[in-house]
mmCIF file of C-alpha atoms in Angstrom:
data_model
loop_
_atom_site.group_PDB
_atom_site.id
_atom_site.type_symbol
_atom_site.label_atom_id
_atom_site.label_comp_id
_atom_site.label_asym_id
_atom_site.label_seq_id
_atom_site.Cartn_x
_atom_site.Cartn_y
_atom_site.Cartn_z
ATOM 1 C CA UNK A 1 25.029 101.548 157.978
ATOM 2 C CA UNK A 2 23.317 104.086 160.359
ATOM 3 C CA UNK A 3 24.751 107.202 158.149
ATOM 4 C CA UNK A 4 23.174 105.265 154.976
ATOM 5 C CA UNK A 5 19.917 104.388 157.074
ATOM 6 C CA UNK A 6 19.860 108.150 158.094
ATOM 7 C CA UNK A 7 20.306 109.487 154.388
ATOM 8 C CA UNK A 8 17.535 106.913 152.722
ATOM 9 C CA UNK A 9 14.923 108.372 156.021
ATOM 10 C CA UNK A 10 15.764 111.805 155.239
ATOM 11 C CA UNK A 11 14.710 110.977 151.542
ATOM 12 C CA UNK A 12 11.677 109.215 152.112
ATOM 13 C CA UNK A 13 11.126 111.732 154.249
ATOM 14 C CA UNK A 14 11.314 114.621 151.602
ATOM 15 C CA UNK A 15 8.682 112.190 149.806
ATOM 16 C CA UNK A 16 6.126 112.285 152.297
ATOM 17 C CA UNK A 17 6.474 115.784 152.412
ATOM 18 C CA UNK A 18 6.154 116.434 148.668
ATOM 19 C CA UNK A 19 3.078 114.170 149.037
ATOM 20 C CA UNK A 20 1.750 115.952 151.508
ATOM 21 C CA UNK A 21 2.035 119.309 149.601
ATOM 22 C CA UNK A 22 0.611 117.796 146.498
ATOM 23 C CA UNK A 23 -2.486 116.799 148.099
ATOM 24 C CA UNK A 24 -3.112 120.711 148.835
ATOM 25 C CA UNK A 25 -2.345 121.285 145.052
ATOM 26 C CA UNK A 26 -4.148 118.312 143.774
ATOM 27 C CA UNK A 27 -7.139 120.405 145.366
ATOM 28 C CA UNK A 28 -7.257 123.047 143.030
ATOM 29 C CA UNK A 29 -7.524 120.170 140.203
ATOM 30 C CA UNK A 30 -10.838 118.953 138.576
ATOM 31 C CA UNK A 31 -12.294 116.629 140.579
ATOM 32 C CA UNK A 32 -11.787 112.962 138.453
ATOM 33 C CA UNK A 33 -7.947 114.278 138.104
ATOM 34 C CA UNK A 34 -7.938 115.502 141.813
ATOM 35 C CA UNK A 35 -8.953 111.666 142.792
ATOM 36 C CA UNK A 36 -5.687 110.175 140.764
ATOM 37 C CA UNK A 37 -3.022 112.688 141.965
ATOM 38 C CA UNK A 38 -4.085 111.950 145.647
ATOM 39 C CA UNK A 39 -4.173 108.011 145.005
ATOM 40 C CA UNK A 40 -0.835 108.274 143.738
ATOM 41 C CA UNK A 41 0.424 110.538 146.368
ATOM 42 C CA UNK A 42 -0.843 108.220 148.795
ATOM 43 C CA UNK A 43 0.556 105.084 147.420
ATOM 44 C CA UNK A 44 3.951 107.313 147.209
ATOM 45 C CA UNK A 45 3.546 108.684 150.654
ATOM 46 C CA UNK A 46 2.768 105.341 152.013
ATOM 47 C CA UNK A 47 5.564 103.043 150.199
ATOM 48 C CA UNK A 48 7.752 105.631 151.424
ATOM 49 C CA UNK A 49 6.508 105.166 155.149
ATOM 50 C CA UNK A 50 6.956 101.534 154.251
ATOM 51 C CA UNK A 51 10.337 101.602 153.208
ATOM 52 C CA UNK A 52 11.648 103.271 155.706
ATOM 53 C CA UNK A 53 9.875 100.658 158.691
ATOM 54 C CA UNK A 54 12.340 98.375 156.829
ATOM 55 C CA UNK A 55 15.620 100.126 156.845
ATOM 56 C CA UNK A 56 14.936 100.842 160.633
ATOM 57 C CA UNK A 57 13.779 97.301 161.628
ATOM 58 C CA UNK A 58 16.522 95.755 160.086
ATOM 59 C CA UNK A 59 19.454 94.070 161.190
ATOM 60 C CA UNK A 60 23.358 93.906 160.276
ATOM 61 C CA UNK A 61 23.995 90.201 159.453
ATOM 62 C CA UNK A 62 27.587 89.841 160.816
ATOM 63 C CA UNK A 63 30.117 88.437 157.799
ATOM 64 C CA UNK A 64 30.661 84.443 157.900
ATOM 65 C CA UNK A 65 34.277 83.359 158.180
#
C-alpha cells in the first residue's frame, strides 16, 4: 500500500505543481478569464492537497477470517 500511497502523492503532487505554474500563466490572461483559470487551479490544487491528507491518514483494515 505504501508504494501505491507514494505513486498517487507523487501525482497529486505534479498537480499542485501544474497549478502552481498556471497561476503565473493565467496572469498574462484578460482579467475576467484570469479570475476562472485561478479558481479552477485552486479548486484543483486544493482537492489535490485534499486527497492526498486521505491516502496518508488512512489505515489498512486487516482482512476478516
Amino acid at each position: 500500500m505504501k508504494k501505491v500511497g507514494a505513486a498517487m502523492t507523487a501525482f497529486f503532487a505534479v498537480v499542485v505543481l501544474t497549478g502552481a505554474l498556471g497561476w503565473r500563466w493565467a496572469g498574462s490572461l484578460p482579467p475576467a478569464k484570469a479570475a476562472g483559470a485561478r479558481a479552477v487551479l485552486v479548486l484543483g490544487s486544493v482537492a489535490s492537497l485534499a486527497a492526498i491528507a486521505v491516502i496518508w491518514r488512512s489505515r489498512s483494515v486487516p482482512p476478516s477470517s
